[in-house]
Amino acid sequence: MPEPDSRGMTISDWLIDVALLLVVFRQLREERLTLRTVLLPLALIAWAGTAYLHDIPTAGNDLVLIGAFAGTGVAFGLAGGVITRVRYADGHIRVKATLGAAALWVVSMGFRLGFAVWSSHPSGGASVARFSADHDITGGQAWVAALVLMAFGEVVVRLGVIVVRGVRTRARHQEPAPVSALARVGAAEGAS
């Protein structure tokens, strides 16, 4: 992990947080659902994973903390994916983040960012250390894993829901083959 600055967060920490926020704000404009739409957020969380997720601690109540945060991310992702607008227009699937979907993303990103800033200050760090000791959380990497996997859960589930909805929407709008074409195929198969 990069060396923290005097406020506890590096420039790259701030940049990745801002980039993840901009991904959703960009989706407030309707756009086509493309491979890039899916790969950009996945690339950002993959980078975050390689930069911060060195291991997943399993001692004490670390997995409970990690599971709770990851589950919260999954719930936010599910809700965000469901309330994102997905429609078929001009032969393409189009998506647009609703204000509610954007608000969910901002709240979850804001929580993670706020927690990172707060815990890097002496009073916040002391509170986190006290909470960790009281609840048998073994160290800072458990918190890092919890926050990163919360983001992973949210991004992956949100994208998954949107892609599934897009596939279903496209399937509903596909033109069925004309009966005469089906009859010709059936007749040709029967003749062979």
PDB file of C-alpha atoms in Angstrom:
ATOM      1  CA  MET A   1       0.000   0.000   0.000  1.00  0.00           C
ATOM      2  CA  PRO A   2       1.275   3.513  -0.745  1.00  0.00           C
ATOM      3  CA  GLU A   3       2.678   5.512   2.175  1.00  0.00           C
ATOM      4  CA  PRO A   4      -0.075   7.713   3.669  1.00  0.00           C
ATOM      5  CA  ASP A   5       0.198  11.486   3.617  1.00  0.00           C
ATOM      6  CA  SER A   6      -0.191  13.683   6.692  1.00  0.00           C
ATOM      7  CA  ARG A   7      -3.975  13.260   6.607  1.00  0.00           C
ATOM      8  CA  GLY A   8      -3.702   9.434   6.336  1.00  0.00           C
ATOM      9  CA  MET A   9      -4.871   9.213   2.723  1.00  0.00           C
ATOM     10  CA  THR A  10      -2.699   9.286  -0.361  1.00  0.00           C
ATOM     11  CA  ILE A  11      -3.396  11.173  -3.562  1.00  0.00           C
ATOM     12  CA  SER A  12      -4.197   7.829  -5.208  1.00  0.00           C
ATOM     13  CA  ASP A  13      -6.761   7.121  -2.447  1.00  0.00           C
ATOM     14  CA  TRP A  14      -8.526  10.374  -3.251  1.00  0.00           C
ATOM     15  CA  LEU A  15      -8.284   9.810  -7.003  1.00  0.00           C
ATOM     16  CA  ILE A  16      -9.838   6.341  -6.899  1.00  0.00           C
ATOM     17  CA  ASP A  17     -12.674   7.569  -4.665  1.00  0.00           C
ATOM     18  CA  VAL A  18     -13.386  10.492  -6.987  1.00  0.00           C
ATOM     19  CA  ALA A  19     -13.166   8.239 -10.064  1.00  0.00           C
ATOM     20  CA  LEU A  20     -15.685   5.815  -8.573  1.00  0.00           C
ATOM     21  CA  LEU A  21     -18.040   8.696  -7.798  1.00  0.00           C
ATOM     22  CA  LEU A  22     -17.684  10.057 -11.332  1.00  0.00           C
ATOM     23  CA  VAL A  23     -18.581   6.679 -12.845  1.00  0.00           C
ATOM     24  CA  VAL A  24     -22.075   6.940 -11.413  1.00  0.00           C
ATOM     25  CA  PHE A  25     -22.470  10.663 -12.016  1.00  0.00           C
ATOM     26  CA  ARG A  26     -21.571   9.981 -15.642  1.00  0.00           C
ATOM     27  CA  GLN A  27     -24.448   7.501 -15.693  1.00  0.00           C
ATOM     28  CA  LEU A  28     -26.943  10.206 -14.720  1.00  0.00           C
ATOM     29  CA  ARG A  29     -26.851  10.800 -18.465  1.00  0.00           C
ATOM     30  CA  GLU A  30     -28.440   7.939 -20.320  1.00  0.00           C
ATOM     31  CA  GLU A  31     -25.914   5.828 -22.218  1.00  0.00           C
ATOM     32  CA  ARG A  32     -25.745   2.560 -24.106  1.00  0.00           C
ATOM     33  CA  LEU A  33     -24.941  -0.509 -22.060  1.00  0.00           C
ATOM     34  CA  THR A  34     -21.622  -1.570 -23.545  1.00  0.00           C
ATOM     35  CA  LEU A  35     -18.640  -3.625 -22.524  1.00  0.00           C
ATOM     36  CA  ARG A  36     -16.927  -0.368 -21.505  1.00  0.00           C
ATOM     37  CA  THR A  37     -19.883   0.489 -19.237  1.00  0.00           C
ATOM     38  CA  VAL A  38     -19.247  -2.751 -17.373  1.00  0.00           C
ATOM     39  CA  LEU A  39     -15.445  -2.916 -17.541  1.00  0.00           C
ATOM     40  CA  LEU A  40     -14.623   0.607 -16.313  1.00  0.00           C
ATOM     41  CA  PRO A  41     -16.055   0.180 -12.778  1.00  0.00           C
ATOM     42  CA  LEU A  42     -14.677  -3.369 -12.621  1.00  0.00           C
ATOM     43  CA  ALA A  43     -11.220  -2.082 -13.562  1.00  0.00           C
ATOM     44  CA  LEU A  44     -11.397   0.577 -10.853  1.00  0.00           C
ATOM     45  CA  ILE A  45     -12.301  -1.916  -8.129  1.00  0.00           C
ATOM     46  CA  ALA A  46      -9.692  -4.380  -9.438  1.00  0.00           C
ATOM     47  CA  TRP A  47      -7.083  -1.652  -9.060  1.00  0.00           C
ATOM     48  CA  ALA A  48      -8.344  -0.886  -5.551  1.00  0.00           C
ATOM     49  CA  GLY A  49      -8.170  -4.580  -4.710  1.00  0.00           C
ATOM     50  CA  THR A  50      -4.570  -4.904  -5.829  1.00  0.00           C
ATOM     51  CA  ALA A  51      -3.604  -1.713  -4.011  1.00  0.00           C
ATOM     52  CA  TYR A  52      -5.338  -2.425  -0.688  1.00  0.00           C
ATOM     53  CA  LEU A  53      -6.521  -6.019  -0.357  1.00  0.00           C
ATOM     54  CA  HIS A  54      -3.344  -7.886   0.551  1.00  0.00           C
ATOM     55  CA  ASP A  55      -5.061 -10.561   2.596  1.00  0.00           C
ATOM     56  CA  ILE A  56      -8.350 -11.337   4.279  1.00  0.00           C
ATOM     57  CA  PRO A  57      -7.801 -11.864   7.996  1.00  0.00           C
ATOM     58  CA  THR A  58      -9.815 -14.697   9.531  1.00  0.00           C
ATOM     59  CA  ALA A  59      -8.901 -14.534  13.221  1.00  0.00           C
ATOM     60  CA  GLY A  60     -11.244 -13.321  15.945  1.00  0.00           C
ATOM     61  CA  ASN A  61     -14.342 -11.616  14.573  1.00  0.00           C
ATOM     62  CA  ASP A  62     -12.623 -10.355  11.427  1.00  0.00           C
ATOM     63  CA  LEU A  63     -14.833 -12.442   9.125  1.00  0.00           C
ATOM     64  CA  VAL A  64     -17.964 -11.189  10.896  1.00  0.00           C
ATOM     65  CA  LEU A  65     -16.887  -7.585  10.265  1.00  0.00           C
ATOM     66  CA  ILE A  66     -15.893  -8.334   6.670  1.00  0.00           C
ATOM     67  CA  GLY A  67     -19.111 -10.259   6.022  1.00  0.00           C
ATOM     68  CA  ALA A  68     -21.267  -7.485   7.481  1.00  0.00           C
ATOM     69  CA  PHE A  69     -19.607  -4.812   5.343  1.00  0.00           C
ATOM     70  CA  ALA A  70     -19.597  -6.987   2.195  1.00  0.00           C
ATOM     71  CA  GLY A  71     -23.264  -7.846   2.777  1.00  0.00           C
ATOM     72  CA  THR A  72     -24.070  -4.160   3.128  1.00  0.00           C
ATOM     73  CA  GLY A  73     -22.299  -3.528  -0.183  1.00  0.00           C
ATOM     74  CA  VAL A  74     -24.289  -6.310  -1.844  1.00  0.00           C
ATOM     75  CA  ALA A  75     -27.542  -4.824  -0.519  1.00  0.00           C
ATOM     76  CA  PHE A  76     -26.601  -1.358  -1.803  1.00  0.00           C
ATOM     77  CA  GLY A  77     -25.613  -2.860  -5.167  1.00  0.00           C
ATOM     78  CA  LEU A  78     -28.847  -4.806  -5.456  1.00  0.00           C
ATOM     79  CA  ALA A  79     -30.932  -1.746  -4.646  1.00  0.00           C
ATOM     80  CA  GLY A  80     -28.887   0.468  -6.983  1.00  0.00           C
ATOM     81  CA  GLY A  81     -29.163  -2.035  -9.829  1.00  0.00           C
ATOM     82  CA  VAL A  82     -32.909  -2.420  -9.387  1.00  0.00           C
ATOM     83  CA  ILE A  83     -33.616   1.323  -9.393  1.00  0.00           C
ATOM     84  CA  THR A  84     -31.295   2.112 -12.297  1.00  0.00           C
ATOM     85  CA  ARG A  85     -33.327   2.775 -15.429  1.00  0.00           C
ATOM     86  CA  VAL A  86     -32.808   0.093 -18.108  1.00  0.00           C
ATOM     87  CA  ARG A  87     -34.647   0.369 -21.424  1.00  0.00           C
ATOM     88  CA  TYR A  88     -34.491  -0.699 -25.059  1.00  0.00           C
ATOM     89  CA  ALA A  89     -34.301   2.083 -27.652  1.00  0.00           C
ATOM     90  CA  ASP A  90     -33.059   2.239 -31.223  1.00  0.00           C
ATOM     91  CA  GLY A  91     -31.820  -1.336 -31.153  1.00  0.00           C
ATOM     92  CA  HIS A  92     -29.714  -0.841 -27.999  1.00  0.00           C
ATOM     93  CA  ILE A  93     -30.016  -1.307 -24.257  1.00  0.00           C
ATOM     94  CA  ARG A  94     -29.751   2.062 -22.568  1.00  0.00           C
ATOM     95  CA  VAL A  95     -29.084   2.664 -18.870  1.00  0.00           C
ATOM     96  CA  LYS A  96     -29.429   5.696 -16.712  1.00  0.00           C
ATOM     97  CA  ALA A  97     -28.742   5.973 -13.011  1.00  0.00           C
ATOM     98  CA  THR A  98     -31.744   7.434 -11.268  1.00  0.00           C
ATOM     99  CA  LEU A  99     -31.222  10.006  -8.551  1.00  0.00           C
ATOM    100  CA  GLY A 100     -31.959   7.265  -6.028  1.00  0.00           C
ATOM    101  CA  ALA A 101     -29.288   4.960  -7.503  1.00  0.00           C
ATOM    102  CA  ALA A 102     -26.770   7.809  -7.532  1.00  0.00           C
ATOM    103  CA  ALA A 103     -27.701   8.717  -3.954  1.00  0.00           C
ATOM    104  CA  LEU A 104     -27.112   5.130  -2.791  1.00  0.00           C
ATOM    105  CA  TRP A 105     -23.689   5.150  -4.443  1.00  0.00           C
ATOM    106  CA  VAL A 106     -22.781   8.527  -2.955  1.00  0.00           C
ATOM    107  CA  VAL A 107     -23.897   7.422   0.517  1.00  0.00           C
ATOM    108  CA  SER A 108     -21.857   4.221   0.387  1.00  0.00           C
ATOM    109  CA  MET A 109     -18.798   5.919  -1.138  1.00  0.00           C
ATOM    110  CA  GLY A 110     -19.181   8.772   1.331  1.00  0.00           C
ATOM    111  CA  PHE A 111     -19.288   6.310   4.214  1.00  0.00           C
ATOM    112  CA  ARG A 112     -16.097   4.568   3.058  1.00  0.00           C
ATOM    113  CA  LEU A 113     -14.306   7.836   2.379  1.00  0.00           C
ATOM    114  CA  GLY A 114     -15.516   9.394   5.643  1.00  0.00           C
ATOM    115  CA  PHE A 115     -14.453   6.317   7.587  1.00  0.00           C
ATOM    116  CA  ALA A 116     -10.989   6.401   5.990  1.00  0.00           C
ATOM    117  CA  VAL A 117     -10.524  10.083   6.803  1.00  0.00           C
ATOM    118  CA  TRP A 118     -11.968   9.794  10.323  1.00  0.00           C
ATOM    119  CA  SER A 119      -9.963   6.681  11.250  1.00  0.00           C
ATOM    120  CA  SER A 120      -6.721   8.297  10.092  1.00  0.00           C
ATOM    121  CA  HIS A 121      -7.067  11.033  12.721  1.00  0.00           C
ATOM    122  CA  PRO A 122      -6.011  10.396  16.323  1.00  0.00           C
ATOM    123  CA  SER A 123      -9.514  10.431  17.835  1.00  0.00           C
ATOM    124  CA  GLY A 124     -11.003   8.273  15.090  1.00  0.00           C
ATOM    125  CA  GLY A 125      -8.065   5.890  15.141  1.00  0.00           C
ATOM    126  CA  ALA A 126      -8.399   5.519  18.906  1.00  0.00           C
ATOM    127  CA  SER A 127     -12.135   4.820  18.555  1.00  0.00           C
ATOM    128  CA  VAL A 128     -11.536   2.186  15.891  1.00  0.00           C
ATOM    129  CA  ALA A 129      -8.788   0.587  18.008  1.00  0.00           C
ATOM    130  CA  ARG A 130     -11.070   0.521  21.066  1.00  0.00           C
ATOM    131  CA  PHE A 131     -13.976  -0.943  19.049  1.00  0.00           C
ATOM    132  CA  SER A 132     -11.625  -3.518  17.507  1.00  0.00           C
ATOM    133  CA  ALA A 133     -10.294  -4.596  20.912  1.00  0.00           C
ATOM    134  CA  ASP A 134     -13.797  -4.773  22.413  1.00  0.00           C
ATOM    135  CA  HIS A 135     -15.118  -6.873  19.489  1.00  0.00           C
ATOM    136  CA  ASP A 136     -12.086  -9.100  18.829  1.00  0.00           C
ATOM    137  CA  ILE A 137     -11.172  -7.558  15.480  1.00  0.00           C
ATOM    138  CA  THR A 138      -7.502  -8.313  15.005  1.00  0.00           C
ATOM    139  CA  GLY A 139      -6.212  -5.257  13.165  1.00  0.00           C
ATOM    140  CA  GLY A 140      -6.351  -2.645  10.474  1.00  0.00           C
ATOM    141  CA  GLN A 141      -6.282  -5.118   7.571  1.00  0.00           C
ATOM    142  CA  ALA A 142      -9.675  -6.455   8.702  1.00  0.00           C
ATOM    143  CA  TRP A 143     -11.119  -2.954   8.314  1.00  0.00           C
ATOM    144  CA  VAL A 144      -9.404  -2.503   4.951  1.00  0.00           C
ATOM    145  CA  ALA A 145     -10.735  -5.842   3.712  1.00  0.00           C
ATOM    146  CA  ALA A 146     -14.225  -5.008   4.990  1.00  0.00           C
ATOM    147  CA  LEU A 147     -14.310  -1.637   3.232  1.00  0.00           C
ATOM    148  CA  VAL A 148     -12.812  -2.920  -0.027  1.00  0.00           C
ATOM    149  CA  LEU A 149     -15.131  -5.942  -0.160  1.00  0.00           C
ATOM    150  CA  MET A 150     -18.069  -3.662   0.595  1.00  0.00           C
ATOM    151  CA  ALA A 151     -17.182  -1.702  -2.551  1.00  0.00           C
ATOM    152  CA  PHE A 152     -16.625  -4.917  -4.545  1.00  0.00           C
ATOM    153  CA  GLY A 153     -19.999  -6.287  -3.490  1.00  0.00           C
ATOM    154  CA  GLU A 154     -21.756  -3.090  -4.420  1.00  0.00           C
ATOM    155  CA  VAL A 155     -20.095  -2.657  -7.806  1.00  0.00           C
ATOM    156  CA  VAL A 156     -20.300  -6.292  -8.918  1.00  0.00           C
ATOM    157  CA  VAL A 157     -23.905  -6.816  -7.813  1.00  0.00           C
ATOM    158  CA  ARG A 158     -25.081  -3.477  -9.244  1.00  0.00           C
ATOM    159  CA  LEU A 159     -23.462  -4.240 -12.591  1.00  0.00           C
ATOM    160  CA  GLY A 160     -24.755  -7.810 -12.535  1.00  0.00           C
ATOM    161  CA  VAL A 161     -28.328  -6.669 -11.922  1.00  0.00           C
ATOM    162  CA  ILE A 162     -28.092  -4.059 -14.686  1.00  0.00           C
ATOM    163  CA  VAL A 163     -26.636  -6.559 -17.187  1.00  0.00           C
ATOM    164  CA  VAL A 164     -29.286  -9.192 -16.370  1.00  0.00           C
ATOM    165  CA  ARG A 165     -32.022  -6.580 -16.707  1.00  0.00           C
ATOM    166  CA  GLY A 166     -30.479  -5.455 -20.008  1.00  0.00           C
ATOM    167  CA  VAL A 167     -30.385  -9.016 -21.371  1.00  0.00           C
ATOM    168  CA  ARG A 168     -34.011  -9.578 -20.352  1.00  0.00           C
ATOM    169  CA  THR A 169     -35.064  -6.251 -21.835  1.00  0.00           C
ATOM    170  CA  ARG A 170     -33.310  -7.069 -25.130  1.00  0.00           C
ATOM    171  CA  ALA A 171     -34.951 -10.527 -25.218  1.00  0.00           C
ATOM    172  CA  ARG A 172     -38.405  -8.963 -24.816  1.00  0.00           C
ATOM    173  CA  HIS A 173     -37.730  -6.694 -27.802  1.00  0.00           C
ATOM    174  CA  GLN A 174     -36.268  -9.237 -30.206  1.00  0.00           C
ATOM    175  CA  GLU A 175     -38.404  -9.729 -33.299  1.00  0.00           C
ATOM    176  CA  PRO A 176     -39.834 -13.249 -33.535  1.00  0.00           C
ATOM    177  CA  ALA A 177     -39.139 -15.006 -36.834  1.00  0.00           C
ATOM    178  CA  PRO A 178     -42.074 -14.726 -39.251  1.00  0.00           C
ATOM    179  CA  VAL A 179     -44.294 -17.804 -39.381  1.00  0.00           C
ATOM    180  CA  SER A 180     -43.584 -18.275 -43.094  1.00  0.00           C
ATOM    181  CA  ALA A 181     -39.827 -18.492 -42.401  1.00  0.00           C
ATOM    182  CA  LEU A 182     -40.406 -21.036 -39.637  1.00  0.00           C
ATOM    183  CA  ALA A 183     -42.636 -23.047 -41.961  1.00  0.00           C
ATOM    184  CA  ARG A 184     -39.920 -23.075 -44.657  1.00  0.00           C
ATOM    185  CA  VAL A 185     -37.312 -24.293 -42.145  1.00  0.00           C
ATOM    186  CA  GLY A 186     -39.657 -27.010 -40.943  1.00  0.00           C
ATOM    187  CA  ALA A 187     -40.496 -28.076 -44.505  1.00  0.00           C
ATOM    188  CA  ALA A 188     -36.811 -28.180 -45.437  1.00  0.00           C
ATOM    189  CA  GLU A 189     -36.003 -30.329 -42.400  1.00  0.00           C
ATOM    190  CA  GLY A 190     -38.915 -32.660 -43.198  1.00  0.00           C
ATOM    191  CA  ALA A 191     -37.711 -33.092 -46.782  1.00  0.00           C
ATOM    192  CA  SER A 192     -34.261 -34.268 -45.715  1.00  0.00           C
TER     193      SER A 192
END
